[in-house]
mmCIF file of C-alpha atoms and ligand atoms in Angstrom:
data_model
loop_
_atom_site.group_PDB
_atom_site.id
_atom_site.type_symbol
_atom_site.label_atom_id
_atom_site.label_comp_id
_atom_site.label_asym_id
_atom_site.label_seq_id
_atom_site.Cartn_x
_atom_site.Cartn_y
_atom_site.Cartn_z
ATOM 1 C CA MET L 134 245.020 65.495 89.137
ATOM 2 C CA ALA L 135 246.634 62.704 87.126
ATOM 3 C CA ASP L 136 250.065 64.366 87.412
ATOM 4 C CA ILE L 137 250.456 63.354 91.053
ATOM 5 C CA ARG L 138 250.011 59.780 92.180
ATOM 6 C CA ALA L 139 249.876 58.550 95.760
ATOM 7 C CA GLY L 140 251.885 55.492 96.617
ATOM 8 C CA ILE L 141 252.566 53.426 99.723
ATOM 9 C CA LEU L 142 255.816 54.552 101.376
ATOM 10 C CA GLY L 143 255.780 52.214 104.389
ATOM 11 C CA THR L 144 253.662 49.488 105.993
ATOM 12 C CA GLY L 145 253.320 47.888 109.426
ATOM 13 C CA HIS L 146 251.182 45.459 111.388
ATOM 14 C CA SER L 147 250.570 44.223 114.891
ATOM 15 C CA TYR L 148 248.296 41.763 116.677
ATOM 16 C CA PRO L 149 247.653 40.355 120.146
ATOM 17 C CA GLU L 150 249.711 37.462 121.471
ATOM 18 C CA GLY L 151 246.619 35.483 122.466
ATOM 19 C CA ILE L 152 245.629 32.660 120.096
ATOM 20 C CA LEU L 153 242.232 30.973 119.783
ATOM 21 C CA THR L 154 242.554 27.662 117.937
ATOM 22 C CA ASN L 155 239.906 25.478 116.335
ATOM 23 C CA ALA L 156 240.509 23.013 119.179
ATOM 24 C CA ASP L 157 239.600 25.774 121.668
ATOM 25 C CA LEU L 158 236.365 26.444 119.742
ATOM 26 C CA GLU L 159 235.510 22.721 119.732
ATOM 27 C CA LYS L 160 235.198 23.072 123.519
ATOM 28 C CA MET L 161 232.888 26.097 123.252
ATOM 29 C CA VAL L 162 230.365 25.253 120.481
ATOM 30 C CA GLU L 163 229.317 22.222 118.470
ATOM 31 C CA THR L 164 231.929 22.352 115.725
ATOM 32 C CA SER L 165 235.105 20.602 114.634
ATOM 33 C CA ASP L 166 238.556 21.474 113.336
ATOM 34 C CA ASP L 167 237.646 19.518 110.178
ATOM 35 C CA TRP L 168 234.498 21.562 109.542
ATOM 36 C CA ILE L 169 236.166 24.928 110.168
ATOM 37 C CA THR L 170 239.238 24.066 108.089
ATOM 38 C CA SER L 171 237.331 22.679 105.120
ATOM 39 C CA ARG L 172 234.604 25.397 105.089
ATOM 40 C CA THR L 173 236.798 28.430 105.840
ATOM 41 C CA GLY L 174 240.530 27.569 105.762
ATOM 42 C CA ILE L 175 240.930 28.986 109.290
ATOM 43 C CA LYS L 176 243.106 27.137 111.836
ATOM 44 C CA GLN L 177 243.553 29.870 114.435
ATOM 45 C CA ARG L 178 242.867 33.551 115.073
ATOM 46 C CA ARG L 179 244.429 36.161 117.369
ATOM 47 C CA LYS L 180 242.351 37.202 120.381
ATOM 48 C CA ALA L 181 242.952 40.277 122.510
ATOM 49 C CA ALA L 182 243.224 39.745 126.270
ATOM 50 C CA PRO L 183 240.980 41.697 128.648
ATOM 51 C CA GLY L 184 242.375 45.227 128.859
ATOM 52 C CA GLU L 185 243.752 45.185 125.286
ATOM 53 C CA TYR L 186 241.940 47.615 123.003
ATOM 54 C CA THR L 187 241.978 48.601 119.330
ATOM 55 C CA SER L 188 244.299 51.632 119.388
ATOM 56 C CA LEU L 189 247.064 49.692 121.169
ATOM 57 C CA PHE L 190 247.639 47.575 118.065
ATOM 58 C CA ALA L 191 246.859 50.414 115.656
ATOM 59 C CA VAL L 192 249.602 52.570 117.197
ATOM 60 C CA LYS L 193 252.186 49.762 116.979
ATOM 61 C CA ALA L 194 251.332 49.145 113.314
ATOM 62 C CA ALA L 195 251.347 52.890 112.596
ATOM 63 C CA ARG L 196 254.754 53.479 114.231
ATOM 64 C CA GLN L 197 256.256 50.718 112.090
ATOM 65 C CA ALA L 198 254.701 52.117 108.896
ATOM 66 C CA ILE L 199 255.920 55.669 109.644
ATOM 67 C CA GLU L 200 259.429 54.471 110.444
ATOM 68 C CA ARG L 201 259.635 52.332 107.300
ATOM 69 C CA ALA L 202 258.471 55.343 105.266
ATOM 70 C CA GLY L 203 261.495 57.205 106.674
ATOM 71 C CA LEU L 204 259.228 59.778 108.330
ATOM 72 C CA GLU L 205 258.433 61.137 111.781
ATOM 73 C CA PRO L 206 254.913 61.301 113.296
ATOM 74 C CA ALA L 207 255.032 65.100 112.857
ATOM 75 C CA ASP L 208 255.275 64.588 109.060
ATOM 76 C CA ILE L 209 251.810 62.958 108.975
ATOM 77 C CA ASP L 210 249.003 65.395 108.140
ATOM 78 C CA LEU L 211 246.078 62.964 107.849
ATOM 79 C CA ILE L 212 245.138 59.891 109.909
ATOM 80 C CA LEU L 213 242.273 57.675 108.751
ATOM 81 C CA CYS L 214 241.489 54.812 111.096
ATOM 82 C CA ALA L 215 239.187 52.238 109.513
ATOM 83 C CA THR L 216 237.433 50.309 112.269
ATOM 84 C CA VAL L 217 234.057 48.923 113.323
ATOM 85 C CA THR L 218 235.416 48.253 116.819
ATOM 86 C CA PRO L 219 236.611 51.650 118.081
ATOM 87 C CA ASP L 220 238.125 52.139 121.546
ATOM 88 C CA GLN L 221 234.985 54.116 122.432
ATOM 89 C CA ILE L 222 232.280 56.199 120.695
ATOM 90 C CA LEU L 223 233.953 59.556 121.381
ATOM 91 C CA PRO L 224 236.610 60.664 120.604
ATOM 92 C CA SER L 225 237.472 58.798 117.423
ATOM 93 C CA THR L 226 240.113 56.085 117.613
ATOM 94 C CA GLY L 227 241.928 58.163 114.959
ATOM 95 C CA CYS L 228 242.322 60.998 117.500
ATOM 96 C CA ILE L 229 243.464 58.584 120.207
ATOM 97 C CA ILE L 230 246.098 57.222 117.803
ATOM 98 C CA GLN L 231 247.116 60.764 116.803
ATOM 99 C CA ALA L 232 247.771 61.725 120.429
ATOM 100 C CA GLU L 233 249.639 58.502 121.180
ATOM 101 C CA LEU L 234 251.871 58.932 118.115
ATOM 102 C CA GLY L 235 252.439 62.637 118.769
ATOM 103 C CA ALA L 236 251.331 63.365 115.185
ATOM 104 C CA ASN L 237 250.583 66.935 116.138
ATOM 105 C CA LYS L 238 250.016 68.268 112.607
ATOM 106 C CA ALA L 239 247.483 65.647 111.556
ATOM 107 C CA ALA L 240 243.734 65.725 111.076
ATOM 108 C CA ALA L 241 242.392 62.429 112.417
ATOM 109 C CA MET L 242 239.128 60.557 112.032
ATOM 110 C CA ASP L 243 237.538 57.115 111.893
ATOM 111 C CA LEU L 244 236.109 55.508 108.825
ATOM 112 C CA VAL L 245 233.365 52.894 109.124
ATOM 113 C CA ALA L 246 233.188 50.588 106.121
ATOM 114 C CA ALA L 247 233.711 47.197 107.811
ATOM 115 C CA CYS L 248 236.027 44.837 105.903
ATOM 116 C CA SER L 249 236.381 47.377 103.068
ATOM 117 C CA GLY L 250 237.513 50.125 105.473
ATOM 118 C CA PHE L 251 241.201 50.000 104.565
ATOM 119 C CA LEU L 252 240.493 50.271 100.825
ATOM 120 C CA TYR L 253 238.043 53.111 101.513
ATOM 121 C CA GLY L 254 240.860 54.780 103.468
ATOM 122 C CA LEU L 255 243.419 54.269 100.681
ATOM 123 C CA THR L 256 240.970 55.772 98.186
ATOM 124 C CA VAL L 257 240.280 58.869 100.337
ATOM 125 C CA ALA L 258 244.004 59.345 101.099
ATOM 126 C CA ASP L 259 244.856 58.960 97.403
ATOM 127 C CA THR L 260 242.384 61.722 96.520
ATOM 128 C CA MET L 261 243.651 64.018 99.311
ATOM 129 C CA ILE L 262 247.244 63.576 98.107
ATOM 130 C CA GLN L 263 246.339 64.057 94.443
ATOM 131 C CA THR L 264 244.519 67.300 95.242
ATOM 132 C CA GLY L 265 247.414 68.566 97.375
ATOM 133 C CA LYS L 266 245.340 68.616 100.588
ATOM 134 C CA SER L 267 247.613 66.035 102.199
ATOM 135 C CA LYS L 268 251.311 65.296 101.841
ATOM 136 C CA HIS L 269 251.676 62.226 104.038
ATOM 137 C CA ALA L 270 248.576 60.248 105.020
ATOM 138 C CA LEU L 271 248.449 57.371 107.487
ATOM 139 C CA VAL L 272 245.742 54.783 106.775
ATOM 140 C CA ILE L 273 245.067 52.148 109.422
ATOM 141 C CA GLY L 274 242.748 49.151 109.609
ATOM 142 C CA ALA L 275 242.374 48.009 113.219
ATOM 143 C CA GLU L 276 239.889 45.727 114.966
ATOM 144 C CA ILE L 277 239.215 43.872 118.186
ATOM 145 C CA LEU L 278 236.356 41.870 116.670
ATOM 146 C CA THR L 279 236.446 39.174 119.345
ATOM 147 C CA GLN L 280 234.780 41.658 121.738
ATOM 148 C CA TYR L 281 231.682 41.597 119.495
ATOM 149 C CA VAL L 282 231.570 37.885 118.825
ATOM 150 C CA ASP L 283 228.880 35.723 120.386
ATOM 151 C CA TYR L 284 230.778 32.626 121.505
ATOM 152 C CA THR L 285 227.556 30.612 121.467
ATOM 153 C CA ASP L 286 226.944 31.290 117.740
ATOM 154 C CA ARG L 287 229.007 28.711 115.850
ATOM 155 C CA GLN L 288 228.503 30.423 112.488
ATOM 156 C CA THR L 289 230.277 33.644 113.482
ATOM 157 C CA CYS L 290 232.560 32.740 116.404
ATOM 158 C CA ILE L 291 234.812 30.599 114.228
ATOM 159 C CA LEU L 292 235.534 33.401 111.764
ATOM 160 C CA PHE L 293 236.753 36.536 113.480
ATOM 161 C CA GLY L 294 240.133 37.573 114.891
ATOM 162 C CA ASP L 295 241.950 40.694 116.075
ATOM 163 C CA GLY L 296 244.796 42.811 114.709
ATOM 164 C CA ALA L 297 245.875 45.996 112.969
ATOM 165 C CA GLY L 298 247.720 47.022 109.829
ATOM 166 C CA ALA L 299 248.857 50.422 108.582
ATOM 167 C CA ALA L 300 250.246 52.168 105.526
ATOM 168 C CA VAL L 301 251.768 55.616 105.004
ATOM 169 C CA LEU L 302 250.994 57.234 101.668
ATOM 170 C CA GLY L 303 252.713 60.062 99.868
ATOM 171 C CA ALA L 304 253.388 61.318 96.342
ATOM 172 C CA VAL L 305 255.449 58.954 94.182
ATOM 173 C CA GLU L 306 256.861 58.886 90.622
ATOM 174 C CA ASN L 307 253.979 59.251 88.235
ATOM 175 C CA SER L 308 254.006 55.766 86.697
ATOM 176 C CA HIS L 309 253.935 54.195 90.185
ATOM 177 C CA GLY L 310 251.534 54.254 93.130
ATOM 178 C CA ILE L 311 247.756 53.829 93.022
ATOM 179 C CA LEU L 312 246.808 53.337 89.373
ATOM 180 C CA ALA L 313 243.077 52.934 89.964
ATOM 181 C CA SER L 314 240.670 52.545 92.870
ATOM 182 C CA ARG L 315 236.922 52.018 93.248
ATOM 183 C CA ILE L 316 234.691 51.819 96.316
ATOM 184 C CA ARG L 317 230.997 50.946 96.469
ATOM 185 C CA SER L 318 228.217 50.261 98.964
ATOM 186 C CA ASP L 319 224.649 48.955 99.085
ATOM 187 C CA GLY L 320 222.946 49.624 102.427
ATOM 188 C CA ARG L 321 219.859 47.622 101.445
ATOM 189 C CA TYR L 322 221.799 44.552 102.583
ATOM 190 C CA GLU L 323 222.561 45.914 106.078
ATOM 191 C CA GLU L 324 221.148 42.831 107.798
ATOM 192 C CA GLN L 325 223.546 40.448 106.103
ATOM 193 C CA LEU L 326 226.144 41.440 108.699
ATOM 194 C CA PHE L 327 225.224 43.806 111.491
ATOM 195 C CA SER L 328 225.335 44.612 115.162
ATOM 196 C CA PRO L 329 221.908 46.083 115.991
ATOM 197 C CA GLY L 330 222.317 47.178 119.623
ATOM 198 C CA GLY L 331 224.087 50.037 121.348
ATOM 199 C CA GLY L 332 223.454 52.894 118.910
ATOM 200 C CA THR L 333 220.681 55.520 118.827
ATOM 201 C CA ARG L 334 218.234 53.219 117.002
ATOM 202 C CA ARG L 335 218.445 50.584 119.724
ATOM 203 C CA PRO L 336 220.259 52.167 122.675
ATOM 204 C CA ALA L 337 222.181 49.967 125.080
ATOM 205 C CA SER L 338 219.971 48.713 127.907
ATOM 206 C CA ALA L 339 219.686 45.673 130.140
ATOM 207 C CA GLU L 340 217.353 44.158 127.484
ATOM 208 C CA THR L 341 219.674 44.730 124.519
ATOM 209 C CA LEU L 342 222.553 43.267 126.494
ATOM 210 C CA ALA L 343 220.511 40.242 127.556
ATOM 211 C CA ALA L 344 219.381 39.720 123.950
ATOM 212 C CA GLY L 345 222.990 39.922 122.745
ATOM 213 C CA ASP L 346 222.102 42.766 120.352
ATOM 214 C CA HIS L 347 225.644 44.143 120.560
ATOM 215 C CA PHE L 348 227.043 40.976 118.942
ATOM 216 C CA PHE L 349 227.610 40.514 115.195
ATOM 217 C CA LYS L 350 224.737 38.768 113.398
ATOM 218 C CA MET L 351 225.436 37.306 110.007
ATOM 219 C CA LYS L 352 223.745 35.625 107.056
ATOM 220 C CA GLY L 353 226.950 33.912 105.995
ATOM 221 C CA ASN L 354 225.573 31.999 103.067
ATOM 222 C CA GLU L 355 224.070 35.057 101.360
ATOM 223 C CA LEU L 356 227.178 37.164 102.016
ATOM 224 C CA PHE L 357 229.356 34.487 100.472
ATOM 225 C CA LYS L 358 227.776 34.717 97.016
ATOM 226 C CA VAL L 359 227.588 38.529 96.888
ATOM 227 C CA ALA L 360 231.183 38.783 98.148
ATOM 228 C CA VAL L 361 232.546 36.594 95.342
ATOM 229 C CA ARG L 362 230.571 38.388 92.623
ATOM 230 C CA SER L 363 231.313 41.928 93.866
ATOM 231 C CA MET L 364 235.048 41.442 94.491
ATOM 232 C CA ALA L 365 235.560 39.881 91.062
ATOM 233 C CA GLU L 366 233.547 42.605 89.283
ATOM 234 C CA ILE L 367 235.229 45.550 90.975
ATOM 235 C CA SER L 368 238.688 44.019 90.461
ATOM 236 C CA ARG L 369 237.977 43.782 86.719
ATOM 237 C CA GLU L 370 236.853 47.431 86.760
ATOM 238 C CA VAL L 371 240.122 48.745 88.252
ATOM 239 C CA LEU L 372 242.199 46.582 85.910
ATOM 240 C CA GLU L 373 240.269 47.927 82.931
ATOM 241 C CA GLU L 374 240.601 51.519 84.154
ATOM 242 C CA ALA L 375 244.382 51.089 84.351
ATOM 243 C CA GLY L 376 244.521 49.386 80.941
ATOM 244 C CA LEU L 377 245.841 46.154 82.494
ATOM 245 C CA THR L 378 244.657 42.546 82.702
ATOM 246 C CA ALA L 379 244.772 39.868 85.396
ATOM 247 C CA ASP L 380 247.931 38.525 83.709
ATOM 248 C CA ASP L 381 249.743 41.717 84.740
ATOM 249 C CA VAL L 382 248.963 41.176 88.435
ATOM 250 C CA LYS L 383 252.028 39.983 90.349
ATOM 251 C CA LEU L 384 250.208 39.636 93.655
ATOM 252 C CA PHE L 385 246.517 39.595 94.572
ATOM 253 C CA ILE L 386 245.783 40.333 98.244
ATOM 254 C CA PRO L 387 242.056 39.936 98.840
ATOM 255 C CA HIS L 388 240.254 40.580 102.117
ATOM 256 C CA GLN L 389 240.611 37.379 104.116
ATOM 257 C CA ALA L 390 237.011 36.336 104.795
ATOM 258 C CA ASN L 391 236.992 32.689 103.828
ATOM 259 C CA GLN L 392 239.520 30.644 101.801
ATOM 260 C CA ARG L 393 236.682 29.477 99.563
ATOM 261 C CA ILE L 394 235.747 33.118 98.800
ATOM 262 C CA THR L 395 239.396 33.893 97.961
ATOM 263 C CA ASP L 396 239.650 30.813 95.709
ATOM 264 C CA ALA L 397 236.381 31.601 93.918
ATOM 265 C CA VAL L 398 237.331 35.262 93.266
ATOM 266 C CA ALA L 399 240.817 34.280 92.046
ATOM 267 C CA SER L 400 239.325 31.677 89.751
ATOM 268 C CA LYS L 401 236.801 34.176 88.287
ATOM 269 C CA LEU L 402 239.690 36.585 87.647
ATOM 270 C CA ASN L 403 241.983 33.861 86.259
ATOM 271 C CA VAL L 404 244.697 34.628 88.810
ATOM 272 C CA ASP L 405 246.509 31.377 89.650
ATOM 273 C CA THR L 406 246.999 30.407 93.296
ATOM 274 C CA GLU L 407 250.750 31.214 93.308
ATOM 275 C CA ARG L 408 249.852 34.891 92.834
ATOM 276 C CA VAL L 409 247.187 34.988 95.559
ATOM 277 C CA TYR L 410 248.123 35.805 99.158
ATOM 278 C CA SER L 411 246.342 34.043 101.967
ATOM 279 C CA ASN L 412 246.966 34.212 105.700
ATOM 280 C CA ILE L 413 243.466 33.222 106.759
ATOM 281 C CA ALA L 414 244.710 30.002 108.374
ATOM 282 C CA MET L 415 246.649 32.058 110.944
ATOM 283 C CA HIS L 416 244.457 35.148 111.403
ATOM 284 C CA GLY L 417 240.855 34.348 110.445
ATOM 285 C CA ASN L 418 238.821 37.378 109.342
ATOM 286 C CA THR L 419 240.186 40.593 110.900
ATOM 287 C CA SER L 420 237.828 42.877 108.908
ATOM 288 C CA SER L 421 239.489 46.215 108.012
ATOM 289 C CA ALA L 422 242.860 44.935 109.290
ATOM 290 C CA SER L 423 243.083 41.922 107.003
ATOM 291 C CA ILE L 424 244.416 43.634 103.858
ATOM 292 C CA PRO L 425 247.020 45.853 105.566
ATOM 293 C CA ILE L 426 248.243 42.921 107.689
ATOM 294 C CA GLY L 427 248.533 40.829 104.504
ATOM 295 C CA LEU L 428 250.237 43.661 102.641
ATOM 296 C CA ASP L 429 252.850 44.140 105.357
ATOM 297 C CA GLU L 430 253.468 40.392 105.650
ATOM 298 C CA CYS L 431 254.104 40.316 101.885
ATOM 299 C CA VAL L 432 256.463 43.306 102.076
ATOM 300 C CA GLU L 433 258.373 41.708 104.974
ATOM 301 C CA ALA L 434 258.641 38.398 103.102
ATOM 302 C CA GLY L 435 259.988 40.155 99.981
ATOM 303 C CA LYS L 436 256.975 39.043 97.931
ATOM 304 C CA ILE L 437 256.503 42.563 96.530
ATOM 305 C CA GLN L 438 259.272 44.265 94.537
ATOM 306 C CA LYS L 439 259.496 47.624 92.812
ATOM 307 C CA ASP L 440 257.351 47.816 89.647
ATOM 308 C CA ASP L 441 255.124 44.879 90.712
ATOM 309 C CA ILE L 442 251.401 45.258 90.090
ATOM 310 C CA VAL L 443 249.476 44.542 93.309
ATOM 311 C CA LEU L 444 245.702 44.113 93.344
ATOM 312 C CA LEU L 445 243.741 44.574 96.585
ATOM 313 C CA ALA L 446 240.008 43.742 96.807
ATOM 314 C CA SER L 447 237.523 43.632 99.650
ATOM 315 C CA PHE L 448 233.921 43.021 100.622
ATOM 316 C CA GLY L 449 232.236 43.567 103.967
ATOM 317 C CA GLY L 450 229.264 44.558 106.075
ATOM 318 C CA GLY L 451 227.205 47.510 104.937
ATOM 319 C CA VAL L 452 227.489 46.014 102.425
ATOM 320 C CA THR L 453 230.642 47.658 101.094
ATOM 321 C CA TRP L 454 233.231 46.602 98.565
ATOM 322 C CA GLY L 455 236.233 47.992 96.770
ATOM 323 C CA ALA L 456 239.440 47.395 94.828
ATOM 324 C CA VAL L 457 242.743 49.239 94.594
ATOM 325 C CA LEU L 458 245.417 48.602 91.965
ATOM 326 C CA ILE L 459 248.998 49.652 92.727
ATOM 327 C CA ARG L 460 252.248 49.703 90.794
ATOM 328 C CA TRP L 461 254.764 49.266 93.644
HETATM 329 N N1 COA R 258 230.562 24.000 112.737
HETATM 330 C C1 COA R 258 229.828 22.997 112.277
HETATM 331 N N2 COA R 258 228.718 23.171 111.533
HETATM 332 C C2 COA R 258 228.383 24.440 111.236
HETATM 333 C C3 COA R 258 229.112 25.551 111.696
HETATM 334 C C4 COA R 258 230.240 25.287 112.480
HETATM 335 N N3 COA R 258 231.025 26.264 112.969
HETATM 336 N N4 COA R 258 228.517 26.673 111.238
HETATM 337 C C5 COA R 258 227.456 26.303 110.518
HETATM 338 N N5 COA R 258 227.354 24.948 110.531
HETATM 339 C C6 COA R 258 226.354 24.093 109.893
HETATM 340 C C7 COA R 258 225.059 24.819 109.622
HETATM 341 O O1 COA R 258 224.228 24.792 110.769
HETATM 342 C C8 COA R 258 224.490 24.027 108.474
HETATM 343 O O2 COA R 258 223.903 22.855 109.004
HETATM 344 P P1 COA R 258 222.584 22.258 108.336
HETATM 345 O O3 COA R 258 222.951 21.919 106.929
HETATM 346 O O4 COA R 258 222.288 21.074 109.203
HETATM 347 O O5 COA R 258 221.569 23.351 108.419
HETATM 348 C C9 COA R 258 225.735 23.588 107.683
HETATM 349 O O6 COA R 258 226.842 23.731 108.592
HETATM 350 C C10 COA R 258 225.998 24.435 106.454
HETATM 351 O O7 COA R 258 225.844 25.817 106.833
HETATM 352 P P2 COA R 258 226.134 26.971 105.822
HETATM 353 O O8 COA R 258 225.849 28.263 106.510
HETATM 354 O O9 COA R 258 225.437 26.696 104.520
HETATM 355 O O10 COA R 258 227.700 26.767 105.607
HETATM 356 P P3 COA R 258 228.642 27.520 104.635
HETATM 357 O O11 COA R 258 229.359 26.530 103.800
HETATM 358 O O12 COA R 258 227.973 28.684 103.936
HETATM 359 O O13 COA R 258 229.737 28.135 105.633
HETATM 360 C C11 COA R 258 230.289 30.266 106.552
HETATM 361 C C12 COA R 258 229.345 29.096 106.591
HETATM 362 C C13 COA R 258 229.861 31.292 107.567
HETATM 363 C C14 COA R 258 231.678 29.746 106.885
HETATM 364 C C15 COA R 258 230.286 30.853 105.117
HETATM 365 O O14 COA R 258 228.974 31.069 104.700
HETATM 366 C C16 COA R 258 231.044 32.160 105.010
HETATM 367 O O15 COA R 258 232.244 32.216 105.230
HETATM 368 N N6 COA R 258 230.345 33.218 104.603
HETATM 369 C C17 COA R 258 230.945 34.539 104.439
HETATM 370 C C18 COA R 258 231.057 35.167 105.767
HETATM 371 C C19 COA R 258 231.839 36.402 105.721
HETATM 372 O O16 COA R 258 232.749 36.534 104.967
HETATM 373 N N7 COA R 258 231.491 37.355 106.580
HETATM 374 C C20 COA R 258 232.210 38.561 106.718
HETATM 375 C C21 COA R 258 231.937 39.592 105.671
HETATM 376 S S1 COA R 258 233.217 39.647 104.549
#
């Protein structure tokens, strides 16, 4: 298996035009720009308009990634759409994207791992490519989180935004591509971030709607500590597996949950701020979309060059976490 490595051939991203600023939130809940900025680093987040849904942005991001990979939709044989905010329960958003792209040779499915979804997707695609089951895989992280946000809950409504990012993977020269990846979960902590209503355990009804059970509920403080510890640990594991250290990392793109989480993880790993990418001020937390949006922004800005070592790490509801180490 080690003879073939999967690498990222092209990236893309897309998000709604609508912007929700801290000043807008000041009018909705008891909060302030000062509090949000100092506790999270967020200044604004993108918000989909009524009628805009997840696959719209996923398809735009995917088209860009396929084009930049120098491929056609018909070259894609696997589509993994990481999302906790699908267009609908059935069919999968992956299948909706597949049809819209005209990727008529691809298997398509959704992957539910919250903010770690994109790294879960990269890990599955990497394995499929290494085993020869897939030649060109499209991995997408796409969310319209603002549909599930309770705009009376000041702890959660300040955090989340909408958007999508995508990457096309294929076989690359052996010393390049994904050098190591790890994904983990611990479902005992499900209630740290969850949306209890609308599934088979608590089916949608007038009562669940009235109780707001379809909204995200979060124990932010508890998540914060576990997120920092888990992202730092799993990042060290992938570095060790690849025989590298934090000094080798040219760019660290963590899931954008909170600037203080990013700073704490970077400090535990001894990665100085110049090598850490942050776009949380502009996007807030876009769950599975945050890493691929960040990755594509870095590619577009020329921050990643051939041979660079790029470290990706995430933590999210489930709870789930993961890290992927790439030689570009
Ligand atoms: N505006 C003003 N005050 C707020 C507020 C807001 N938007 N949200 C919470 N507060 C208040 C609290 O009520 C509390 O008041 P009290 O001391 O009078 O009880 C105080 O601020 C501190 O609350 P706390 O929850 O301890 O703040 P915090 O520093 O932990 O920041 C989060 C809260 C949510 C920003 C932070 O915990 C976080 O980002 N957690 C991780 C969340 C996350 O990443 N979730 C996604 C999974 S990756």
